[in-house]
PDB file of C-alpha atoms (C1' of nucleotides) in Angstrom:
ATOM      1  CA  UNK A  14      71.858   7.196  36.109  1.00 52.00           C
ATOM      2  CA  UNK A  15      69.202   5.598  38.152  1.00 51.00           C
ATOM      3  CA  UNK A  16      66.919   2.336  36.855  1.00 59.00           C
ATOM      4  CA  UNK A  17      63.052   3.024  37.561  1.00 66.00           C
ATOM      5  CA  UNK A  18      62.891  -0.136  35.745  1.00 76.00           C
ATOM      6  CA  UNK A  19      60.056  -1.955  36.139  1.00 87.00           C
ATOM      7  CA  UNK A  20      58.356   1.449  37.807  1.00 91.00           C
ATOM      8  CA  UNK A  21      59.212   3.267  34.675  1.00 94.00           C
ATOM      9  CA  UNK A  22      58.621   0.040  32.257  1.00 95.00           C
ATOM     10  CA  UNK A  23      54.569  -0.321  34.383  1.00 95.00           C
ATOM     11  CA  UNK A  24      53.985   3.168  34.906  1.00 96.00           C
ATOM     12  CA  UNK A  25      54.717   4.039  30.429  1.00 96.00           C
ATOM     13  CA  UNK A  26      52.725   0.263  29.732  1.00 96.00           C
ATOM     14  CA  UNK A  27      49.543   2.262  32.025  1.00 96.00           C
ATOM     15  CA  UNK A  28      49.671   5.158  29.568  1.00 97.00           C
ATOM     16  CA  UNK A  29      49.954   4.203  26.537  1.00 95.00           C
ATOM     17  CA  UNK A  30      46.165   2.970  26.267  1.00 96.00           C
ATOM     18  CA  UNK A  31      43.655   6.320  25.486  1.00 95.00           C
ATOM     19  CA  UNK A  32      41.629   4.984  27.615  1.00 96.00           C
ATOM     20  CA  UNK A  33      43.455   5.361  31.073  1.00 97.00           C
ATOM     21  CA  UNK A  34      44.539   8.213  30.282  1.00 96.00           C
ATOM     22  CA  UNK A  35      41.449   9.587  29.744  1.00 95.00           C
ATOM     23  CA  UNK A  36      40.762   8.027  33.067  1.00 96.00           C
ATOM     24  CA  UNK A  37      43.655   9.711  34.613  1.00 95.00           C
ATOM     25  CA  UNK A  38      42.765  13.320  32.596  1.00 94.00           C
ATOM     26  CA  UNK A  39      39.751  13.301  34.937  1.00 95.00           C
ATOM     27  CA  UNK A  40      41.488  12.102  38.084  1.00 94.00           C
ATOM     28  CA  UNK A  41      43.668  14.867  37.598  1.00 92.00           C
ATOM     29  CA  UNK A  42      40.648  17.432  38.651  1.00 90.00           C
ATOM     30  CA  UNK A  43      39.738  15.246  41.628  1.00 91.00           C
ATOM     31  CA  UNK A  44      39.175  11.664  42.735  1.00 93.00           C
ATOM     32  CA  UNK A  45      36.191   9.457  41.361  1.00 94.00           C
ATOM     33  CA  UNK A  46      34.019   6.809  41.575  1.00 96.00           C
ATOM     34  CA  UNK A  47      34.292   3.570  39.404  1.00 96.00           C
ATOM     35  CA  UNK A  48      30.383   4.226  38.196  1.00 94.00           C
ATOM     36  CA  UNK A  49      31.463   8.388  37.264  1.00 94.00           C
ATOM     37  CA  UNK A  50      35.070   7.090  35.440  1.00 94.00           C
ATOM     38  CA  UNK A  51      33.117   4.767  33.838  1.00 94.00           C
ATOM     39  CA  UNK A  52      30.884   7.427  32.228  1.00 93.00           C
ATOM     40  CA  UNK A  53      32.000   8.664  29.097  1.00 94.00           C
ATOM     41  CA  UNK A  54      33.420   5.366  27.638  1.00 94.00           C
ATOM     42  CA  UNK A  55      31.116   3.092  25.327  1.00 93.00           C
ATOM     43  CA  UNK A  56      32.181   0.042  27.013  1.00 95.00           C
ATOM     44  CA  UNK A  57      30.603  -1.992  29.304  1.00 95.00           C
ATOM     45  CA  UNK A  58      31.974  -1.867  33.037  1.00 96.00           C
ATOM     46  CA  UNK A  59      34.160  -4.995  33.264  1.00 96.00           C
ATOM     47  CA  UNK A  60      36.676  -3.510  30.358  1.00 96.00           C
ATOM     48  CA  UNK A  61      36.923  -0.217  32.056  1.00 96.00           C
ATOM     49  CA  UNK A  62      37.542  -1.817  35.480  1.00 96.00           C
ATOM     50  CA  UNK A  63      40.532  -3.556  33.821  1.00 96.00           C
ATOM     51  CA  UNK A  64      41.672  -0.602  32.765  1.00 97.00           C
ATOM     52  CA  UNK A  65      41.157   0.287  36.830  1.00 97.00           C
ATOM     53  CA  UNK A  66      43.546  -2.328  37.686  1.00 96.00           C
ATOM     54  CA  UNK A  67      45.767  -1.385  35.221  1.00 96.00           C
ATOM     55  CA  UNK A  68      46.556   1.820  36.204  1.00 97.00           C
ATOM     56  CA  UNK A  69      47.021   0.533  39.702  1.00 96.00           C
ATOM     57  CA  UNK A  70      49.052  -2.587  38.959  1.00 95.00           C
ATOM     58  CA  UNK A  71      51.303   0.419  37.654  1.00 95.00           C
ATOM     59  CA  UNK A  72      50.686   2.498  40.814  1.00 94.00           C
ATOM     60  CA  UNK A  73      49.263   5.454  39.210  1.00 95.00           C
ATOM     61  CA  UNK A  74      46.156   5.163  40.711  1.00 95.00           C
ATOM     62  CA  UNK A  75      44.334   4.194  44.321  1.00 95.00           C
ATOM     63  CA  UNK A  76      41.032   2.869  45.158  1.00 94.00           C
ATOM     64  CA  UNK A  77      39.047   2.769  48.418  1.00 93.00           C
ATOM     65  CA  UNK A  78      35.792   0.505  48.105  1.00 93.00           C
ATOM     66  CA  UNK A  79      33.553   1.974  51.417  1.00 92.00           C
ATOM     67  CA  UNK A  80      30.288   0.357  51.276  1.00 91.00           C
ATOM     68  CA  UNK A  81      28.872  -0.786  47.763  1.00 93.00           C
ATOM     69  CA  UNK A  82      31.146   1.725  45.819  1.00 95.00           C
ATOM     70  CA  UNK A  83      35.196   2.082  44.836  1.00 95.00           C
ATOM     71  CA  UNK A  84      36.930   5.816  45.340  1.00 95.00           C
ATOM     72  CA  UNK A  85      39.998   5.995  42.552  1.00 95.00           C
ATOM     73  CA  UNK A  86      42.070   9.169  42.730  1.00 94.00           C
ATOM     74  CA  UNK A  87      45.422   9.923  40.959  1.00 94.00           C
ATOM     75  CA  UNK A  88      48.228   8.597  43.270  1.00 93.00           C
ATOM     76  CA  UNK A  89      50.358  11.563  44.649  1.00 89.00           C
ATOM     77  CA  UNK A  90      54.454  11.273  42.701  1.00 88.00           C
ATOM     78  CA  UNK A  91      52.986   8.434  40.546  1.00 87.00           C
ATOM     79  CA  UNK A  92      53.852  10.140  37.878  1.00 91.00           C
ATOM     80  CA  UNK A  93      57.171  11.271  39.345  1.00 90.00           C
ATOM     81  CA  UNK A  94      59.063   8.251  37.356  1.00 91.00           C
ATOM     82  CA  UNK A  95      58.465   9.054  34.378  1.00 93.00           C
ATOM     83  CA  UNK A  96      58.988  12.704  34.850  1.00 92.00           C
ATOM     84  CA  UNK A  97      62.632  11.849  36.210  1.00 90.00           C
ATOM     85  CA  UNK A  98      63.273   9.549  32.757  1.00 92.00           C
ATOM     86  CA  UNK A  99      61.530  11.818  30.692  1.00 92.00           C
ATOM     87  CA  UNK A 100      64.181  15.173  31.778  1.00 89.00           C
ATOM     88  CA  UNK A 101      67.275  13.055  31.565  1.00 87.00           C
ATOM     89  CA  UNK A 102      66.400  12.037  27.731  1.00 87.00           C
ATOM     90  CA  UNK A 103      64.946  15.253  26.138  1.00 78.00           C
ATOM     91  CA  UNK A 104      68.372  17.126  25.045  1.00 68.00           C
ATOM     92  CA  UNK A 105      69.675  20.335  27.282  1.00 62.00           C
ATOM     93  CA  UNK A 106      68.016  22.680  24.392  1.00 64.00           C
ATOM     94  CA  UNK A 107      64.657  21.516  25.019  1.00 66.00           C
ATOM     95  CA  UNK A 108      64.776  21.831  28.472  1.00 60.00           C
ATOM     96  CA  UNK A 109      66.228  25.633  28.795  1.00 62.00           C
ATOM     97  CA  UNK A 110      63.117  26.258  26.100  1.00 63.00           C
ATOM     98  CA  UNK A 111      60.523  24.554  28.858  1.00 62.00           C
ATOM     99  CA  UNK A 112      62.354  27.304  30.885  1.00 59.00           C
ATOM    100  CA  UNK A 113      62.062  29.975  29.171  1.00 59.00           C
ATOM    101  CA  UNK A 114      57.891  28.880  28.601  1.00 55.00           C
ATOM    102  CA  UNK A 115      58.706  27.431  24.838  1.00 53.00           C
ATOM    103  CA  UNK A 116      57.198  25.330  23.491  1.00 51.00           C
ATOM    104  CA  UNK A 117      58.677  24.870  19.887  1.00 49.00           C
ATOM    105  CA  UNK A 118      56.213  23.962  17.034  1.00 46.00           C
ATOM    106  CA  UNK A 119      56.529  20.315  16.231  1.00 43.00           C
ATOM    107  CA  UNK A 120      57.375  19.289  12.065  1.00 43.00           C
ATOM    108  CA  UNK A 121      53.938  20.300   9.776  1.00 42.00           C
ATOM    109  CA  UNK A 122      50.983  18.963  10.873  1.00 43.00           C
ATOM    110  CA  UNK A 123      48.939  16.605   8.773  1.00 42.00           C
ATOM    111  CA  UNK A 124      46.540  19.800   8.863  1.00 41.00           C
ATOM    112  CA  UNK A 125      47.383  22.987   7.229  1.00 34.00           C
TER     113      UNK A 125
ATOM    114  CA  UNK B  11      43.070  21.692  27.880  1.00 50.00           C
ATOM    115  CA  UNK B  12      44.850  20.672  24.124  1.00 51.00           C
ATOM    116  CA  UNK B  13      44.010  17.904  22.604  1.00 59.00           C
ATOM    117  CA  UNK B  14      47.571  16.254  21.516  1.00 66.00           C
ATOM    118  CA  UNK B  15      45.424  12.739  20.733  1.00 76.00           C
ATOM    119  CA  UNK B  16      47.736  10.308  18.286  1.00 87.00           C
ATOM    120  CA  UNK B  17      50.453  11.771  18.709  1.00 91.00           C
ATOM    121  CA  UNK B  18      51.026  12.215  22.323  1.00 94.00           C
ATOM    122  CA  UNK B  19      49.667   8.560  21.938  1.00 95.00           C
ATOM    123  CA  UNK B  20      52.020   7.535  19.491  1.00 95.00           C
ATOM    124  CA  UNK B  21      54.952   8.601  21.435  1.00 96.00           C
ATOM    125  CA  UNK B  22      53.603   6.267  24.614  1.00 96.00           C
ATOM    126  CA  UNK B  23      53.178   3.738  22.779  1.00 96.00           C
ATOM    127  CA  UNK B  24      56.246   3.807  21.308  1.00 96.00           C
ATOM    128  CA  UNK B  25      58.124   4.254  24.968  1.00 97.00           C
ATOM    129  CA  UNK B  26      56.218   1.608  26.337  1.00 96.00           C
ATOM    130  CA  UNK B  27      58.648  -0.302  25.721  1.00 96.00           C
ATOM    131  CA  UNK B  28      61.914  -1.182  27.224  1.00 95.00           C
ATOM    132  CA  UNK B  29      63.732  -1.952  24.217  1.00 96.00           C
ATOM    133  CA  UNK B  30      62.965   0.970  22.739  1.00 97.00           C
ATOM    134  CA  UNK B  31      63.102   2.769  25.536  1.00 96.00           C
ATOM    135  CA  UNK B  32      66.723   1.745  25.833  1.00 95.00           C
ATOM    136  CA  UNK B  33      67.567   2.638  21.935  1.00 96.00           C
ATOM    137  CA  UNK B  34      66.383   6.328  22.952  1.00 95.00           C
ATOM    138  CA  UNK B  35      68.207   5.516  26.013  1.00 94.00           C
ATOM    139  CA  UNK B  36      71.642   5.683  23.875  1.00 95.00           C
ATOM    140  CA  UNK B  37      70.158   8.211  21.177  1.00 94.00           C
ATOM    141  CA  UNK B  38      70.232  10.448  24.545  1.00 92.00           C
ATOM    142  CA  UNK B  39      73.911  10.710  24.482  1.00 91.00           C
ATOM    143  CA  UNK B  40      74.313  10.280  20.550  1.00 91.00           C
ATOM    144  CA  UNK B  41      72.965   9.974  17.583  1.00 93.00           C
ATOM    145  CA  UNK B  42      73.829   5.797  16.037  1.00 94.00           C
ATOM    146  CA  UNK B  43      74.343   3.898  13.345  1.00 96.00           C
ATOM    147  CA  UNK B  44      71.351   0.881  12.729  1.00 96.00           C
ATOM    148  CA  UNK B  45      73.865  -1.543  13.996  1.00 94.00           C
ATOM    149  CA  UNK B  46      75.504   0.069  16.605  1.00 93.00           C
ATOM    150  CA  UNK B  47      72.214   0.967  18.473  1.00 94.00           C
ATOM    151  CA  UNK B  48      71.359  -3.447  17.364  1.00 94.00           C
ATOM    152  CA  UNK B  49      74.665  -4.532  19.265  1.00 93.00           C
ATOM    153  CA  UNK B  50      73.336  -4.828  22.799  1.00 94.00           C
ATOM    154  CA  UNK B  51      70.396  -6.673  22.492  1.00 94.00           C
ATOM    155  CA  UNK B  52      69.651 -10.290  21.902  1.00 93.00           C
ATOM    156  CA  UNK B  53      67.367  -9.878  19.495  1.00 95.00           C
ATOM    157  CA  UNK B  54      67.757 -11.095  15.640  1.00 95.00           C
ATOM    158  CA  UNK B  55      68.146  -6.841  13.701  1.00 96.00           C
ATOM    159  CA  UNK B  56      64.252  -7.845  11.709  1.00 96.00           C
ATOM    160  CA  UNK B  57      62.761  -6.950  14.845  1.00 96.00           C
ATOM    161  CA  UNK B  58      65.457  -4.280  16.031  1.00 96.00           C
ATOM    162  CA  UNK B  59      64.426  -2.542  13.318  1.00 96.00           C
ATOM    163  CA  UNK B  60      60.624  -2.666  13.757  1.00 96.00           C
ATOM    164  CA  UNK B  61      61.269  -1.188  16.798  1.00 97.00           C
ATOM    165  CA  UNK B  62      63.259   1.378  15.369  1.00 97.00           C
ATOM    166  CA  UNK B  63      60.101   1.608  12.531  1.00 97.00           C
ATOM    167  CA  UNK B  64      57.256   2.577  15.403  1.00 97.00           C
ATOM    168  CA  UNK B  65      60.063   4.909  17.132  1.00 97.00           C
ATOM    169  CA  UNK B  66      60.310   6.581  14.175  1.00 96.00           C
ATOM    170  CA  UNK B  67      56.888   6.874  13.470  1.00 95.00           C
ATOM    171  CA  UNK B  68      55.860   8.015  16.287  1.00 95.00           C
ATOM    172  CA  UNK B  69      58.368  10.917  15.823  1.00 94.00           C
ATOM    173  CA  UNK B  70      60.503  10.190  18.205  1.00 95.00           C
ATOM    174  CA  UNK B  71      63.468   9.680  16.202  1.00 95.00           C
ATOM    175  CA  UNK B  72      64.924  10.170  12.716  1.00 95.00           C
ATOM    176  CA  UNK B  73      67.368   8.517  10.230  1.00 94.00           C
ATOM    177  CA  UNK B  74      68.929   9.296   7.259  1.00 93.00           C
ATOM    178  CA  UNK B  75      70.463   6.616   5.266  1.00 93.00           C
ATOM    179  CA  UNK B  76      73.755   7.519   3.783  1.00 92.00           C
ATOM    180  CA  UNK B  77      75.286   5.043   1.636  1.00 91.00           C
ATOM    181  CA  UNK B  78      74.175   1.217   3.201  1.00 92.00           C
ATOM    182  CA  UNK B  79      74.967   3.207   6.659  1.00 94.00           C
ATOM    183  CA  UNK B  80      71.408   4.388   8.284  1.00 95.00           C
ATOM    184  CA  UNK B  81      72.342   6.880  11.178  1.00 95.00           C
ATOM    185  CA  UNK B  82      69.177   7.349  13.859  1.00 95.00           C
ATOM    186  CA  UNK B  83      68.861  10.476  16.001  1.00 94.00           C
ATOM    187  CA  UNK B  84      66.398  11.718  18.370  1.00 94.00           C
ATOM    188  CA  UNK B  85      63.940  13.789  16.777  1.00 93.00           C
ATOM    189  CA  UNK B  86      64.243  17.333  19.129  1.00 89.00           C
ATOM    190  CA  UNK B  87      61.212  18.192  20.726  1.00 88.00           C
ATOM    191  CA  UNK B  88      59.684  15.216  20.244  1.00 87.00           C
ATOM    192  CA  UNK B  89      59.504  14.822  23.316  1.00 91.00           C
ATOM    193  CA  UNK B  90      57.647  18.185  24.297  1.00 90.00           C
ATOM    194  CA  UNK B  91      53.726  16.842  24.136  1.00 90.00           C
ATOM    195  CA  UNK B  92      54.825  13.573  26.295  1.00 93.00           C
ATOM    196  CA  UNK B  93      56.681  16.122  28.931  1.00 92.00           C
ATOM    197  CA  UNK B  94      53.175  18.684  28.440  1.00 90.00           C
ATOM    198  CA  UNK B  95      51.112  15.998  28.977  1.00 92.00           C
ATOM    199  CA  UNK B  96      52.806  15.161  32.084  1.00 92.00           C
ATOM    200  CA  UNK B  97      52.554  18.441  33.482  1.00 89.00           C
ATOM    201  CA  UNK B  98      49.001  18.929  33.415  1.00 87.00           C
ATOM    202  CA  UNK B  99      48.826  15.346  35.415  1.00 87.00           C
ATOM    203  CA  UNK B 100      51.049  15.976  37.425  1.00 78.00           C
ATOM    204  CA  UNK B 101      49.456  18.422  40.307  1.00 68.00           C
ATOM    205  CA  UNK B 102      50.539  21.556  42.044  1.00 61.00           C
ATOM    206  CA  UNK B 103      52.466  19.455  45.013  1.00 64.00           C
ATOM    207  CA  UNK B 104      54.638  17.323  42.665  1.00 66.00           C
ATOM    208  CA  UNK B 105      55.747  20.615  40.478  1.00 60.00           C
ATOM    209  CA  UNK B 106      56.345  22.261  43.197  1.00 61.00           C
ATOM    210  CA  UNK B 107      58.306  19.466  44.770  1.00 63.00           C
ATOM    211  CA  UNK B 108      60.582  20.009  41.288  1.00 62.00           C
ATOM    212  CA  UNK B 109      60.833  23.073  41.280  1.00 59.00           C
ATOM    213  CA  UNK B 110      62.684  22.645  44.653  1.00 59.00           C
ATOM    214  CA  UNK B 111      64.649  20.108  43.481  1.00 55.00           C
ATOM    215  CA  UNK B 112      63.046  18.014  45.521  1.00 53.00           C
ATOM    216  CA  UNK B 113      61.672  13.964  44.955  1.00 51.00           C
ATOM    217  CA  UNK B 114      59.942  12.572  47.441  1.00 49.00           C
ATOM    218  CA  UNK B 115      61.143   9.066  47.830  1.00 46.00           C
ATOM    219  CA  UNK B 116      58.433   7.366  46.348  1.00 44.00           C
ATOM    220  CA  UNK B 117      56.319   3.413  48.395  1.00 43.00           C
ATOM    221  CA  UNK B 118      58.291   1.287  50.140  1.00 42.00           C
ATOM    222  CA  UNK B 119      60.782  -0.207  47.271  1.00 43.00           C
ATOM    223  CA  UNK B 120      61.674  -4.174  47.008  1.00 42.00           C
ATOM    224  CA  UNK B 121      65.059  -3.403  48.310  1.00 41.00           C
ATOM    225  CA  UNK B 122      66.366  -2.182  51.978  1.00 35.00           C
TER     226      UNK B 122
ATOM    227  C1'  DG C  15      12.850  -9.972  53.945  1.00 82.25           C
ATOM    228  C1'  DC C  16      13.460  -7.643  49.113  1.00 82.25           C
ATOM    229  C1'  DC C  17      14.750  -5.555  45.234  1.00 82.25           C
ATOM    230  C1'  DA C  18      17.865  -2.195  42.829  1.00 82.25           C
ATOM    231  C1'  DT C  19      22.505  -0.507  43.025  1.00 82.25           C
ATOM    232  C1'  DA C  20      28.255  -0.456  42.441  1.00 82.25           C
ATOM    233  C1'  DG C  21      31.148  -3.793  41.518  1.00 82.25           C
ATOM    234  C1'  DT C  22      33.406  -8.941  40.765  1.00 82.25           C
ATOM    235  C1'  DT C  23      34.594 -13.416  38.433  1.00 82.25           C
ATOM    236  C1'  DA C  24      35.383 -16.161  35.006  1.00 82.25           C
ATOM    237  C1'  DG C  25      35.627 -17.494  30.507  1.00 82.25           C
ATOM    238  C1'  DG C  26      35.747 -16.748  25.931  1.00 82.25           C
ATOM    239  C1'  DC C  27      37.493 -14.204  21.104  1.00 82.25           C
ATOM    240  C1'  DA C  28      39.630 -11.009  17.817  1.00 82.25           C
ATOM    241  C1'  DT C  29      43.499  -8.644  17.273  1.00 82.25           C
ATOM    242  C1'  DA C  30      48.012  -6.261  17.943  1.00 82.25           C
ATOM    243  C1'  DT C  31      52.620  -6.930  19.210  1.00 82.25           C
ATOM    244  C1'  DG C  32      57.297  -8.480  19.465  1.00 82.25           C
ATOM    245  C1'  DC C  33      60.621 -11.941  17.912  1.00 82.25           C
ATOM    246  C1'  DC C  34      62.437 -15.393  14.339  1.00 82.25           C
ATOM    247  C1'  DT C  35      64.469 -16.990  10.194  1.00 82.25           C
ATOM    248  C1'  DA C  36      64.743 -16.650   5.207  1.00 82.25           C
ATOM    249  C1'  DA C  37      65.833 -14.405   1.577  1.00 82.25           C
ATOM    250  C1'  DC C  38      67.101 -10.533  -0.784  1.00 82.25           C
ATOM    251  C1'  DT C  39      69.340  -5.691  -2.054  1.00 82.25           C
ATOM    252  C1'  DA C  40      72.981  -2.051  -2.092  1.00 82.25           C
ATOM    253  C1'  DT C  41      76.225   0.102  -1.182  1.00 82.25           C
ATOM    254  C1'  DG C  42      81.662   0.091  -0.151  1.00 82.25           C
ATOM    255  C1'  DG C  43      86.818  -2.482  -0.699  1.00 82.25           C
ATOM    256  C1'  DC C  44      90.261  -4.764  -3.075  1.00 82.25           C
TER     257       DC C  44
ATOM    258  C1'  DG D  13      83.668  -8.839 -11.022  1.00 82.25           C
ATOM    259  C1'  DC D  14      83.393 -10.909  -6.664  1.00 82.25           C
ATOM    260  C1'  DC D  15      83.173 -10.782  -1.441  1.00 82.25           C
ATOM    261  C1'  DA D  16      81.402  -8.811   2.999  1.00 82.25           C
ATOM    262  C1'  DT D  17      79.474  -5.719   4.964  1.00 82.25           C
ATOM    263  C1'  DA D  18      74.510  -2.576   6.004  1.00 82.25           C
ATOM    264  C1'  DG D  19      69.925  -3.313   6.009  1.00 82.25           C
ATOM    265  C1'  DT D  20      65.260  -4.823   4.287  1.00 82.25           C
ATOM    266  C1'  DT D  21      61.344  -7.765   3.009  1.00 82.25           C
ATOM    267  C1'  DA D  22      57.770 -10.980   3.343  1.00 82.25           C
ATOM    268  C1'  DG D  23      56.011 -14.498   6.195  1.00 82.25           C
ATOM    269  C1'  DG D  24      54.887 -17.170  10.668  1.00 82.25           C
ATOM    270  C1'  DC D  25      53.710 -17.724  15.171  1.00 82.25           C
ATOM    271  C1'  DA D  26      52.978 -17.102  20.302  1.00 82.25           C
ATOM    272  C1'  DT D  27      51.458 -14.503  23.965  1.00 82.25           C
ATOM    273  C1'  DA D  28      49.320 -10.151  25.306  1.00 82.25           C
ATOM    274  C1'  DT D  29      46.026  -7.108  25.153  1.00 82.25           C
ATOM    275  C1'  DG D  30      41.012  -4.763  25.023  1.00 82.25           C
ATOM    276  C1'  DC D  31      36.804  -5.399  24.811  1.00 82.25           C
ATOM    277  C1'  DC D  32      32.630  -8.450  25.610  1.00 82.25           C
ATOM    278  C1'  DT D  33      28.751 -11.631  27.916  1.00 82.25           C
ATOM    279  C1'  DA D  34      27.067 -14.102  32.048  1.00 82.25           C
ATOM    280  C1'  DA D  35      26.792 -15.272  36.118  1.00 82.25           C
ATOM    281  C1'  DC D  36      27.205 -13.428  41.050  1.00 82.25           C
ATOM    282  C1'  DT D  37      28.218 -11.017  45.140  1.00 82.25           C
ATOM    283  C1'  DA D  38      27.557  -7.499  48.701  1.00 82.25           C
ATOM    284  C1'  DT D  39      25.364  -3.046  50.143  1.00 82.25           C
ATOM    285  C1'  DG D  40      21.915   0.477  50.644  1.00 82.25           C
ATOM    286  C1'  DG D  41      16.897   1.226  51.246  1.00 82.25           C
ATOM    287  C1'  DC D  42      12.094   1.018  51.807  1.00 82.25           C
TER     288       DC D  42
END
DNA sequence: GCCATAGTTAGGCATATGCCTAACTATGGC
DNA sequence: GCCATAGTTAGGCATATGCCTAACTATGGC
């Protein structure tokens, strides 16, 4: 029973914010420059930068600056810790369902 | 590209705390009564209860009170949203590695 | 050299979060 | 009936978090 500890904690904290998740989703398609990443959001640049910093500190993304442009990319393997931890917590039945490609409907959502 | 939205957000926020994660880990073995769950922690009961409430509001756990005892259990399928989302973010290479049972070592850890 | 572009740094502010104590309610046991 | 046990409710408090503005630095282009 490994103890992913701090790393897992940092990753989960990083992903626990909608803005940061949106950034990750964007980056899962391809690397992007800071201003591209900031574009979809209403917030000021410095605010977005803070989010990027959290993601980078958590090891979820990496970035490199060339000239005055900073390119950010998803860090390969960064989400492995989470994936592993998740695997341990989910029930055998849930894992089985995955393998079969099933995804049971959750209990009644608000709409209907 | 589904939008798990609020549900995913609630789950991630819930898991972004070490205490709550520890509770989830404990419950992944078996359901437990509130006082059992509280035992390992140094914090006051009301504090632990707040954590339980966050987990329950996020749909991660359910609880039922019989007499004066409340039994808490992991809610089946509760972590599916996270699992699905994770699957979308991870690279094809990472998924491949999973299937092969490989888990690449992350960048140098503190120990060695 | 000068202006525009792409980030950065610094400082501030309101709300959210995690924890605590005190006091209370609802069973269970004898 | 009375005490113990298992939670709950209410209120408070310090720190963390997310966002902002103002001001500044470092290229790139002409």
